[in-house]
Coordinates of N, CA and C in Angstrom, one line a residue:
X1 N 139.6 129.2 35.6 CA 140.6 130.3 35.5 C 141.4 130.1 34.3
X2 N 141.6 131.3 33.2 CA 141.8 131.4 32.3 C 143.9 131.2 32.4
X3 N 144.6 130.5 31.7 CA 146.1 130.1 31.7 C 146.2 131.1 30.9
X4 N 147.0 132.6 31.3 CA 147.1 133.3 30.9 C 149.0 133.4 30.2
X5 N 149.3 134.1 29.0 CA 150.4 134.0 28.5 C 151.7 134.6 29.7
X6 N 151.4 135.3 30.9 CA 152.1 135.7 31.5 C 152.0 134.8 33.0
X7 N 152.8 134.3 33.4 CA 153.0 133.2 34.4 C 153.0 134.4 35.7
X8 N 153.5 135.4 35.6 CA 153.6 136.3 36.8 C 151.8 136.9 37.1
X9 N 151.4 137.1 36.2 CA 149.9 137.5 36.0 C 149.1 136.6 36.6
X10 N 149.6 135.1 35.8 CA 148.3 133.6 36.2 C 148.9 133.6 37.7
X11 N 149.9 134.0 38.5 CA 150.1 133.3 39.8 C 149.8 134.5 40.7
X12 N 149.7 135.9 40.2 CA 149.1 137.1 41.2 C 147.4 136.6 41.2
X13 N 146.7 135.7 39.8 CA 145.4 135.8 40.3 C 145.1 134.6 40.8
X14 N 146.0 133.7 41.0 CA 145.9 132.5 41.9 C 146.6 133.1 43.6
X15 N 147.1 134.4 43.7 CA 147.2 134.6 45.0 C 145.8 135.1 45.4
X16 N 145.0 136.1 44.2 CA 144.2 136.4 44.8 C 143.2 135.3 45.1
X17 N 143.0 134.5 44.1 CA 141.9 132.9 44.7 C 142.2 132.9 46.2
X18 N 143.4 132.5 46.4 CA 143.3 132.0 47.7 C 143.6 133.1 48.6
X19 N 143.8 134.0 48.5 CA 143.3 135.1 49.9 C 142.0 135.0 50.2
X20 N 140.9 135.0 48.6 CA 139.3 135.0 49.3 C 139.4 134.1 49.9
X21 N 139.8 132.6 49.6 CA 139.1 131.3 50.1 C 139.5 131.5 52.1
X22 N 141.1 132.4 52.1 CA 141.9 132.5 53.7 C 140.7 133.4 53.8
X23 N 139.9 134.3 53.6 CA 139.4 135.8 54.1 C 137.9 134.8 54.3
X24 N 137.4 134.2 53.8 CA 136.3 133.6 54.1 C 136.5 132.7 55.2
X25 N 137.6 131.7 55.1 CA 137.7 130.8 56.2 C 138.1 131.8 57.6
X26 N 138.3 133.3 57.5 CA 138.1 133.3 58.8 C 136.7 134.2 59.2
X27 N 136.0 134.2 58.1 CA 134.8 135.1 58.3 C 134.0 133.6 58.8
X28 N 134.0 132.8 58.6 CA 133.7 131.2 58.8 C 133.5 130.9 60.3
X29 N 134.5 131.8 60.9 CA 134.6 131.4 62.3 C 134.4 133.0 63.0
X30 N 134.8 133.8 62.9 CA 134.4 134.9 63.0 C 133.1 135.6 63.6
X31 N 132.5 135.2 62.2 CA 131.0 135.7 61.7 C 130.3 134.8 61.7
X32 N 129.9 133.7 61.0 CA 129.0 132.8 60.9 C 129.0 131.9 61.8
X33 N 130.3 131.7 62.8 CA 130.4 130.4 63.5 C 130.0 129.3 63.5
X34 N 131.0 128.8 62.0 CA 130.4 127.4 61.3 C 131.9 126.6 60.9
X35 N 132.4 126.4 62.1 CA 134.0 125.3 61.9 C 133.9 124.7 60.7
X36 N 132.8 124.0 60.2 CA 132.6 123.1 59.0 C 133.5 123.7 57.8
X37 N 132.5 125.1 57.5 CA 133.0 126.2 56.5 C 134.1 126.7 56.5
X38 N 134.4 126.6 57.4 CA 136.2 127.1 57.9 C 137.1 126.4 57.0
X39 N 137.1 125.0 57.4 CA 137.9 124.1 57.1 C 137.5 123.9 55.3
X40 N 136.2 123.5 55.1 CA 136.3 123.7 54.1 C 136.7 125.2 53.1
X41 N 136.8 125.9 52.8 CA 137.2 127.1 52.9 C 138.9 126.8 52.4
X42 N 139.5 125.9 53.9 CA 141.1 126.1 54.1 C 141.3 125.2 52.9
X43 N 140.4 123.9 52.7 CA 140.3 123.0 51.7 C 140.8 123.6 50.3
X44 N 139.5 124.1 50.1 CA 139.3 124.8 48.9 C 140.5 125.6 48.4
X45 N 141.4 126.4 49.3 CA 142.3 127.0 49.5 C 143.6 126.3 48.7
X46 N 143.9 125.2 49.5 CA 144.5 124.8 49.4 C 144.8 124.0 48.6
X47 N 143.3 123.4 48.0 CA 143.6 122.3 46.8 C 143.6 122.8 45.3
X48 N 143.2 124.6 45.1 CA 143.5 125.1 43.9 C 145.4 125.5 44.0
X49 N 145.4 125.7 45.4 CA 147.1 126.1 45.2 C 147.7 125.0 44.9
X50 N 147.2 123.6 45.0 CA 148.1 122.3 44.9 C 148.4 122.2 43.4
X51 N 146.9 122.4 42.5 CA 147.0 123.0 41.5 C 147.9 124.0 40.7
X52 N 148.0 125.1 41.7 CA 148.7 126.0 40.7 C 150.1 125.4 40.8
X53 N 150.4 124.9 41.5 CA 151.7 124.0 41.7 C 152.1 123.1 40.6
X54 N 151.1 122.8 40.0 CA 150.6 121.4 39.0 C 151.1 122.1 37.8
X55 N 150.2 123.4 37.4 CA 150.3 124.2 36.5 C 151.4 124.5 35.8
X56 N 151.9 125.1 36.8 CA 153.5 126.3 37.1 C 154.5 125.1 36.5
X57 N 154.2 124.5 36.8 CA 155.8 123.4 36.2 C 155.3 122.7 34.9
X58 N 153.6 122.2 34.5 CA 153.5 121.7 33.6 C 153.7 122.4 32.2
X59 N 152.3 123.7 33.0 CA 152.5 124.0 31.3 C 153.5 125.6 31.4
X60 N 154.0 126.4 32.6 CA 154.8 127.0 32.1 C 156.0 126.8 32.7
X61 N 156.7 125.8 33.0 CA 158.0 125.6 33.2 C 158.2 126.4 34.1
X62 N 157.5 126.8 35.2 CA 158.0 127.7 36.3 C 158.2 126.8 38.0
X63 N 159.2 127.2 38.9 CA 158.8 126.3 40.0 C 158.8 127.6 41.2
X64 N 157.4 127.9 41.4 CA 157.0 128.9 42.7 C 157.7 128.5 43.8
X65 N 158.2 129.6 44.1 CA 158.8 129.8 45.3 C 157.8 129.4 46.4
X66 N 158.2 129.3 48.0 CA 157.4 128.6 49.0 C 157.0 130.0 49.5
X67 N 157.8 130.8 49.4 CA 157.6 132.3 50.3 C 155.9 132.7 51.0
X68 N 154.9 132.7 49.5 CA 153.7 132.2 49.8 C 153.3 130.9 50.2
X69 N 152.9 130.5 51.7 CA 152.9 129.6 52.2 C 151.8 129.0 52.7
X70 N 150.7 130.4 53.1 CA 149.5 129.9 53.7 C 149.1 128.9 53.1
X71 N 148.6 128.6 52.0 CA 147.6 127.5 51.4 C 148.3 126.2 51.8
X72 N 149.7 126.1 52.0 CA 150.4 124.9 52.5 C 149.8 124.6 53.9
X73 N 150.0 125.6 55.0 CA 149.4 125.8 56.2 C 148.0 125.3 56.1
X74 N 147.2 125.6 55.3 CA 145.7 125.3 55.3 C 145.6 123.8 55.1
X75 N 146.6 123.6 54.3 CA 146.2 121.9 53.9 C 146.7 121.0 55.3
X76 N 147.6 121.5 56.1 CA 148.4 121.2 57.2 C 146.8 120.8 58.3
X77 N 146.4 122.2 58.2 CA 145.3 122.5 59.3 C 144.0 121.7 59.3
X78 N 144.0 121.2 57.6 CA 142.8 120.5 57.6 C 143.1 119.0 57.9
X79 N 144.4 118.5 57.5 CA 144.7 116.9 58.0 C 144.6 116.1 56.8
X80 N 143.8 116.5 56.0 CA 143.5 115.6 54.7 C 144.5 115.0 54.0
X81 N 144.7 113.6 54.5 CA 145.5 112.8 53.9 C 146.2 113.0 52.4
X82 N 144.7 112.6 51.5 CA 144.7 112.3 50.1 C 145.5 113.7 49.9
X83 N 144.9 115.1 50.0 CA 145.9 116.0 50.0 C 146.8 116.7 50.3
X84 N 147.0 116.0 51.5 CA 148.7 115.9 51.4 C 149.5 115.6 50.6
X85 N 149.5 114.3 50.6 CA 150.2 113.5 49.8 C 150.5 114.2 48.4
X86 N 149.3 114.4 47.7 CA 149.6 114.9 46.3 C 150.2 116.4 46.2
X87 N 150.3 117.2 48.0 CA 151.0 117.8 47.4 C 152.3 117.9 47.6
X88 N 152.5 117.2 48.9 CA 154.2 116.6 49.2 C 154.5 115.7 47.7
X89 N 153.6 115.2 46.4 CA 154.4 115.1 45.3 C 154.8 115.8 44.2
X90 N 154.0 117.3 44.5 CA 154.5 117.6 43.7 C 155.4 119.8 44.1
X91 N 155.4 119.7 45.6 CA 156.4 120.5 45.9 C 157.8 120.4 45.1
X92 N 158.0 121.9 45.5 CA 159.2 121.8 44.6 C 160.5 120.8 45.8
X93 N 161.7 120.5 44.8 CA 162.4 119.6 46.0 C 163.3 119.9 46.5
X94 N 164.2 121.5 46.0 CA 165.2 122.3 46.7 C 164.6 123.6 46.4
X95 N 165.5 124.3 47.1 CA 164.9 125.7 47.0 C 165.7 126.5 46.4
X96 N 164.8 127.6 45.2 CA 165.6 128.1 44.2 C 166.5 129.1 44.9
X97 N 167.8 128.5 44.1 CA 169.1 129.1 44.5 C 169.3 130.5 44.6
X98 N 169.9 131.6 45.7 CA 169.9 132.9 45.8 C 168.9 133.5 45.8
X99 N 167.8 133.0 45.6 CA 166.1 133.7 45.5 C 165.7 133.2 47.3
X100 N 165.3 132.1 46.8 CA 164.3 131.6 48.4 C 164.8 131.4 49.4
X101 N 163.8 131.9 50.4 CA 164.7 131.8 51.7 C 164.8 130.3 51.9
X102 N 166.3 129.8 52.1 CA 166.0 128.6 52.7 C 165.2 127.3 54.0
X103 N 165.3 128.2 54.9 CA 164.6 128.4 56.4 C 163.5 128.1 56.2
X104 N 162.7 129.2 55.4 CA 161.0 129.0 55.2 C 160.4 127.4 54.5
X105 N 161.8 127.3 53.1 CA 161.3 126.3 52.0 C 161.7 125.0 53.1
X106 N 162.4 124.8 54.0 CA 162.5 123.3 55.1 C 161.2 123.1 55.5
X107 N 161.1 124.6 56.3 CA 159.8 124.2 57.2 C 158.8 124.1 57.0
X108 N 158.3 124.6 55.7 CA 157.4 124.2 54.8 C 156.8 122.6 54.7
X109 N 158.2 122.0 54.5 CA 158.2 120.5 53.7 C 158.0 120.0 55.2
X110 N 158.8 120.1 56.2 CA 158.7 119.7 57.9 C 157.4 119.7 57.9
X111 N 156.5 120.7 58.0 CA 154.9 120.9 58.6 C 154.0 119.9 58.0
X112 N 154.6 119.9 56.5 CA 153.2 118.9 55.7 C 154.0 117.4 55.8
X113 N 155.0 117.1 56.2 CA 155.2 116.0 56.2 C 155.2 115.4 58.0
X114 N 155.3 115.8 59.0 CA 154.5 115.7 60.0 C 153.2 115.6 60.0
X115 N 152.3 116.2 58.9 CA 151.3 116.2 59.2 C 150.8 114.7 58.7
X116 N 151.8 113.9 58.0 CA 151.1 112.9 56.7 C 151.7 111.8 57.7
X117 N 150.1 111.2 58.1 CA 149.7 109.9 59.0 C 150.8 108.4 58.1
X118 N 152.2 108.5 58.5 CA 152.4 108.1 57.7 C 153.7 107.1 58.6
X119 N 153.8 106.3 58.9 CA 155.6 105.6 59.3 C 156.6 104.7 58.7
X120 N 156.1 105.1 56.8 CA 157.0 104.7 56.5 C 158.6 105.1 56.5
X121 N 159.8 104.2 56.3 CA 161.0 104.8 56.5 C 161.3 106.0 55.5
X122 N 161.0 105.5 54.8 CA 161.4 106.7 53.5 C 160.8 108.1 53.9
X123 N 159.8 108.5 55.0 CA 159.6 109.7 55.3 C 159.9 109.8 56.3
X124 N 160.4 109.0 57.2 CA 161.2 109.6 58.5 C 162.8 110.3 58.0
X125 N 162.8 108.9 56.7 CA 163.9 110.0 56.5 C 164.2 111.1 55.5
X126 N 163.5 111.8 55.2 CA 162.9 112.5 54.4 C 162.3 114.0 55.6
X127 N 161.8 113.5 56.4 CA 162.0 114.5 57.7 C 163.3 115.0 58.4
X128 N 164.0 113.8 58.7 CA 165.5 114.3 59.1 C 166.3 114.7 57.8
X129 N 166.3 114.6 56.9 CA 166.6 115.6 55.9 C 166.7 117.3 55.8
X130 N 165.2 117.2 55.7 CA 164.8 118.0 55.7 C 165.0 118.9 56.9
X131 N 164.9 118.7 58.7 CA 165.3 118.6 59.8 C 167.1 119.8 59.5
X132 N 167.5 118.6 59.4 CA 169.5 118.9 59.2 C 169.3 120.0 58.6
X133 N 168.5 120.2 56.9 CA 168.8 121.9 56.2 C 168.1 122.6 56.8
X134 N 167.0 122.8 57.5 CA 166.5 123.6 58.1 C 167.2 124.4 59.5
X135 N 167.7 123.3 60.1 CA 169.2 123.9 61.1 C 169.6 124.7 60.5
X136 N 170.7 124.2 59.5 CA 171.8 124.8 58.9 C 171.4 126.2 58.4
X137 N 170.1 126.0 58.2 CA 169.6 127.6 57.6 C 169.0 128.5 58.6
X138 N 168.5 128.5 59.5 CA 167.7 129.2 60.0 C 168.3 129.9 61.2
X139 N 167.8 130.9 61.5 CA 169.1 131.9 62.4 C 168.4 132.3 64.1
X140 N 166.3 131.6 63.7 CA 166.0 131.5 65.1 C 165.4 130.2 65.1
X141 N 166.0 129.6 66.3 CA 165.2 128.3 66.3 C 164.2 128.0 67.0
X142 N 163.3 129.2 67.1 CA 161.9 128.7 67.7 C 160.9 127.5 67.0
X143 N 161.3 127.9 66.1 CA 160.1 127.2 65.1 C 161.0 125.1 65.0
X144 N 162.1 125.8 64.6 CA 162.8 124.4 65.2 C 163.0 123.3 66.1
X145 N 163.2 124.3 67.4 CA 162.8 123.2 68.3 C 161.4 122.6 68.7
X146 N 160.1 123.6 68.4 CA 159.1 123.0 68.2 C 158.6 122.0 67.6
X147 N 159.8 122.1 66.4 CA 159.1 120.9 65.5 C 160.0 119.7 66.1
X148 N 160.6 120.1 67.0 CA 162.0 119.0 67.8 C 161.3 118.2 68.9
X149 N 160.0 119.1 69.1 CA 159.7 118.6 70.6 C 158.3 117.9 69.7
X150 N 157.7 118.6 68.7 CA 156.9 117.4 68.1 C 157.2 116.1 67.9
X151 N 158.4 115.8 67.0 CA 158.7 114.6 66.9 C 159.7 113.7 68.2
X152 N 159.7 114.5 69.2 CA 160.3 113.9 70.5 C 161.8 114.1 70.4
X153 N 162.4 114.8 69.5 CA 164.1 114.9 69.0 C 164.8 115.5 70.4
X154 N 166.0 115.3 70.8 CA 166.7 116.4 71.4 C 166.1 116.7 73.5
X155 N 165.3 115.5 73.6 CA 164.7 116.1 75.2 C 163.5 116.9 75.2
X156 N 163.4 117.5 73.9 CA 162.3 118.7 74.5 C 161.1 118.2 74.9
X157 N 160.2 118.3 75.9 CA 159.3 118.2 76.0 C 158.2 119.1 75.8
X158 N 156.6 118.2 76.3 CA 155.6 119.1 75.5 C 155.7 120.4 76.2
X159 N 156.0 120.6 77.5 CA 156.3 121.6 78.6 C 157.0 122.8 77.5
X160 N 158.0 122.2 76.8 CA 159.0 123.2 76.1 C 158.1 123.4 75.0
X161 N 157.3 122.8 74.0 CA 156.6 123.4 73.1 C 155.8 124.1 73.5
X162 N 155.1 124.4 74.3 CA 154.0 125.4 74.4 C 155.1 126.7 74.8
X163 N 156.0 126.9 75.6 CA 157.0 127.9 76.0 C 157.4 128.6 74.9
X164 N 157.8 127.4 74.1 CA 158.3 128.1 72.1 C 157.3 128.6 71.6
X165 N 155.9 128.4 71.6 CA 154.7 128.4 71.1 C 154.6 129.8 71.3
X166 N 154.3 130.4 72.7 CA 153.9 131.3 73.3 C 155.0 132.3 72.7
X167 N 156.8 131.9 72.7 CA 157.3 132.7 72.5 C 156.8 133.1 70.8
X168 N 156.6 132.4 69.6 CA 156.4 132.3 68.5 C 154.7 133.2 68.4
X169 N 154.2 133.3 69.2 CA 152.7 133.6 69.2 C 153.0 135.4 69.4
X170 N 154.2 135.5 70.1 CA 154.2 136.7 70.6 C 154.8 137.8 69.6
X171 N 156.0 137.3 68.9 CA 156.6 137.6 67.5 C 155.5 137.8 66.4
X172 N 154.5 137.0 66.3 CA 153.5 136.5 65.6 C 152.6 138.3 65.6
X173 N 152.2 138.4 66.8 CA 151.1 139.8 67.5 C 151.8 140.6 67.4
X174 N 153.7 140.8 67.3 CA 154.0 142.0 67.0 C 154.0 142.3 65.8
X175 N 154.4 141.4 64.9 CA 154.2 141.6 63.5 C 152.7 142.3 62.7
X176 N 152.2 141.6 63.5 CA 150.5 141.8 63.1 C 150.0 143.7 63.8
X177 N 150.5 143.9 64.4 CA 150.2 145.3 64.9 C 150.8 145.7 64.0
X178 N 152.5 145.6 63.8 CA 153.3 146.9 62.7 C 151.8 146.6 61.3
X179 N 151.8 145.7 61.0 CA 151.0 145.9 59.8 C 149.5 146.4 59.5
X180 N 148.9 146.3 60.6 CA 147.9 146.6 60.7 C 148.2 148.4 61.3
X181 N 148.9 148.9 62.0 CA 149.1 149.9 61.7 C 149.7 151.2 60.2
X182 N 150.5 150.4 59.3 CA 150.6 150.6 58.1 C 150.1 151.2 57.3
X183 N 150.2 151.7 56.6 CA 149.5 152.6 55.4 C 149.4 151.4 54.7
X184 N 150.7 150.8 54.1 CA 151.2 150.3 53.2 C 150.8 148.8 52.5
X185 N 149.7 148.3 53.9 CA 149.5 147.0 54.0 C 148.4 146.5 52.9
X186 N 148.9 145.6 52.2 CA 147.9 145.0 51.3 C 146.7 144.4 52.0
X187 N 145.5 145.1 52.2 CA 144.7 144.4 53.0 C 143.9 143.6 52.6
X188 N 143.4 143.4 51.4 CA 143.2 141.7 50.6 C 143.7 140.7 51.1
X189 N 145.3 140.8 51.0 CA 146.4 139.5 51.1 C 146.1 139.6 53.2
X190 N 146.0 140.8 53.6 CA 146.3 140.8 54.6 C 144.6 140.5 55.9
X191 N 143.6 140.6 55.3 CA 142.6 140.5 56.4 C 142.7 139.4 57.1
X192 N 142.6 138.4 56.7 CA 142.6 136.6 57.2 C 143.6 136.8 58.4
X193 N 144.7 137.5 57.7 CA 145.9 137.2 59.0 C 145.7 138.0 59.9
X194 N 144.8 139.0 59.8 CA 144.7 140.0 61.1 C 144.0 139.4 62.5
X195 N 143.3 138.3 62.0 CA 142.4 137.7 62.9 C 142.9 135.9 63.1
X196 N 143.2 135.5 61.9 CA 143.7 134.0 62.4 C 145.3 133.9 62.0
X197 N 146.3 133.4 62.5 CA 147.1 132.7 62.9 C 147.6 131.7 62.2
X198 N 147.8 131.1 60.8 CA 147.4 130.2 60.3 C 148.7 129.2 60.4
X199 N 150.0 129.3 60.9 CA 151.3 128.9 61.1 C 151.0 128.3 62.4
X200 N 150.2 129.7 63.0 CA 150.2 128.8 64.6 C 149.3 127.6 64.8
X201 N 148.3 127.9 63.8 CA 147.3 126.9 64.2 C 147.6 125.7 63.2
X202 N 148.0 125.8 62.4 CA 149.0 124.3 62.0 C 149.8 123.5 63.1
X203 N 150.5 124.1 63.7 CA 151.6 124.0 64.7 C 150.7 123.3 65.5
X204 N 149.1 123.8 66.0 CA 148.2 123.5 67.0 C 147.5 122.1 67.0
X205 N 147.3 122.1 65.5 CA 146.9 120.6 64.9 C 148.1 120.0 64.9
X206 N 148.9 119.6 64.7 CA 150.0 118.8 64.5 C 150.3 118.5 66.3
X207 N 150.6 118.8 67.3 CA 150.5 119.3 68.9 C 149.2 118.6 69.2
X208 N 148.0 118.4 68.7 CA 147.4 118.2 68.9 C 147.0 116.2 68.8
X209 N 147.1 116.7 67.4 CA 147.4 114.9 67.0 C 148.5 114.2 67.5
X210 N 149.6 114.9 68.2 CA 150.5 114.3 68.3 C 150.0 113.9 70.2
X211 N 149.0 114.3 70.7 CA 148.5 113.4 71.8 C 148.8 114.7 73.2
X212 N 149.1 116.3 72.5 CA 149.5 117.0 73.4 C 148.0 117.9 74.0
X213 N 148.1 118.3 75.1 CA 146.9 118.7 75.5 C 146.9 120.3 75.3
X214 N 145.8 121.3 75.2 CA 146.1 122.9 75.4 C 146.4 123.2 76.4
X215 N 146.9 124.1 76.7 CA 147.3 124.7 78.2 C 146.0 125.6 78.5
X216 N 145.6 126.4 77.8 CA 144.3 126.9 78.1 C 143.5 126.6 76.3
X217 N 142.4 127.6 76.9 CA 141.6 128.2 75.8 C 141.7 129.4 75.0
X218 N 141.3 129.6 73.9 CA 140.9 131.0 73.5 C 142.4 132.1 73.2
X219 N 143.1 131.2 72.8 CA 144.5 131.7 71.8 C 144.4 132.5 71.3
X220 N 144.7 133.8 71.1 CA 144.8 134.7 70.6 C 145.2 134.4 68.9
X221 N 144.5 134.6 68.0 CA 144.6 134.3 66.6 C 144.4 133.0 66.2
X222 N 143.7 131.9 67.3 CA 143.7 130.2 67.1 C 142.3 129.8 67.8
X223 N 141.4 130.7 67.4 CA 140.3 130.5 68.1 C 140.0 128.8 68.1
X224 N 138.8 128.5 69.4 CA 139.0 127.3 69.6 C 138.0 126.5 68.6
X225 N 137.4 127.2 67.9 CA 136.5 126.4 66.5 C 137.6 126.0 65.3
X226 N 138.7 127.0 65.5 CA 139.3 126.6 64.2 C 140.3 125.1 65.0
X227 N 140.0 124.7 65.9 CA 140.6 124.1 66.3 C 140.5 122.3 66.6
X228 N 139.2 122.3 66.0 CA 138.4 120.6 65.6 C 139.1 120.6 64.5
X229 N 138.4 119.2 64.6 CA 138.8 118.5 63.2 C 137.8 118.5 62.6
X230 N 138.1 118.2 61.3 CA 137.5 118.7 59.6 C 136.7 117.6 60.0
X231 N 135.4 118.4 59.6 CA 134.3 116.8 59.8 C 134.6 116.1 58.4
X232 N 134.1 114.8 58.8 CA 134.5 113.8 57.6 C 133.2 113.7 56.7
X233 N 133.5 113.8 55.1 CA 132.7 113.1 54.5 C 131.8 114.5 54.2
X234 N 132.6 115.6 54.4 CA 132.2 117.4 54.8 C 132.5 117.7 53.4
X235 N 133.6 117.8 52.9 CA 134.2 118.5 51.6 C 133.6 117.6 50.3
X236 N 133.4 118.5 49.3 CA 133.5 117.5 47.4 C 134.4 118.5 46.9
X237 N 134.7 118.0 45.9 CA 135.4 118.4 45.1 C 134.9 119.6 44.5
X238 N 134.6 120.9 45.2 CA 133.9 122.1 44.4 C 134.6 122.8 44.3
X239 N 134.4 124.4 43.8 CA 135.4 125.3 43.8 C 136.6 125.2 42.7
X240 N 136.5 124.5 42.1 CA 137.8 124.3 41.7 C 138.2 125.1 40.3
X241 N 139.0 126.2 40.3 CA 139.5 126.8 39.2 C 140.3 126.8 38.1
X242 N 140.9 125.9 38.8 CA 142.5 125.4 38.4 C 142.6 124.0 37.5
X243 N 143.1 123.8 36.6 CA 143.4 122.6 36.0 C 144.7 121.3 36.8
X244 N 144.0 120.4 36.9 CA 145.1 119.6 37.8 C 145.7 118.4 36.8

């Protein structure tokens, strides 16, 4: 992909990259019913956005807002250590002042750093950090106490995450009707989400690894294929558009 003189330009056609790679990963499961492709897909997704991350600060002095999130989610969903890590190094480390929601840019850093198989101190504390501003910001705490009852904080039990889940799932399907009813709706940016869930099913893997069981099957937007683990030794390094 060509580093174009307009930063606003090179980052609308790095949204488009990664809508196909979201729009395929759910035709992956959908249509083909091949979890492999899925994940790989989310991969792909995710490791050119780690990229445009790389990009945006090196060569045009920009630091993207978290607002676009999914490809964070995707990297969440797949588990992949190595990419984690590189891109918990190079997220941005506050969130730009009077622009970004604060709420979104915590929980952002919460999801991928839960997800990173990791007990050193420096990222527990780095989670309760992170934890405290996301309180302070956020005006509903579904998504909060979930991530409360992931890491065992506060009493909640797994009882209580699935309760928040369901409530979060349900907010999730209303949103998704207003839009899909819409004139207005970008349906590029928008197909992937009409069918998968991709917040929830981060939430599902993290719940998952964390030793919690489903309550049922067949989640509405969390189908149960997207719901294995990335087979190992599945992904190479293809696809790749972006300069890292």
């Amino acid at each position: 992909m060509a580093l174009v003189d307009d930063w606003r330009e090179f980052r609308e056609d790095v949204r488009t990259l990664c809508d196909s790679f979201l729009t395929l990963s759910a035709a992956s499961v959908y249509v083909d019913v091949k979890p492999p492709l899925f994940f790989a897909n989310l991969y792909r997704c995710a490791n050119n956005w780690m990229r445009f991350l790389i990009t945006s600060q090196r060569h045009y002095q920009k630091q993207p807002l978290l607002t676009y999130n999914t490809p964070l989610m995707a990297a969440v969903i797949t588990a992949e250590q190595t990419l984690l890590t590189r891109i918990t190094s190079v997220l941005p480390k506050v969130p730009v002042p009077e622009v970004e929601y604060e709420d979104n840019f915590h929980l952002c850093w919460l999801l991928v750093l839960t997800a990173q198989h990791n007990t050193k101190k420096e990222l527990a504390n780095e989670i309760k950090s992170h934890l405290v501003a996301y309180e302070n910001a956020c005006e509903d705490t579904t998504k909060l106490d979930m991530l409360k009852a992931l890491l065992g904080l506060d009493d909640l039990t797994e009882n209580d995450f699935w309760n928040l889940f369901e409530s979060a799932l349900y907010d999730y399907s209303a949103t998704i009707d207003k839009k899909t009813a819409s004139a207005s709706t970008n349906i590029p940016q928008f197909v992937a989400h009409r069918y998968l869930w991709f917040e929830g099913l981060a939430f599902l893997h993290l719940a998952l690894a964390k030793g919690m069981t489903l309550p049922y099957s067949g989640i509405r937007y969390c189908p149960d294929e997207a719901l294995k683990n990335m087979p190992e030794n599945f992904y190479k390094e293809d696809w790749l558009f972006l300069p890292a």
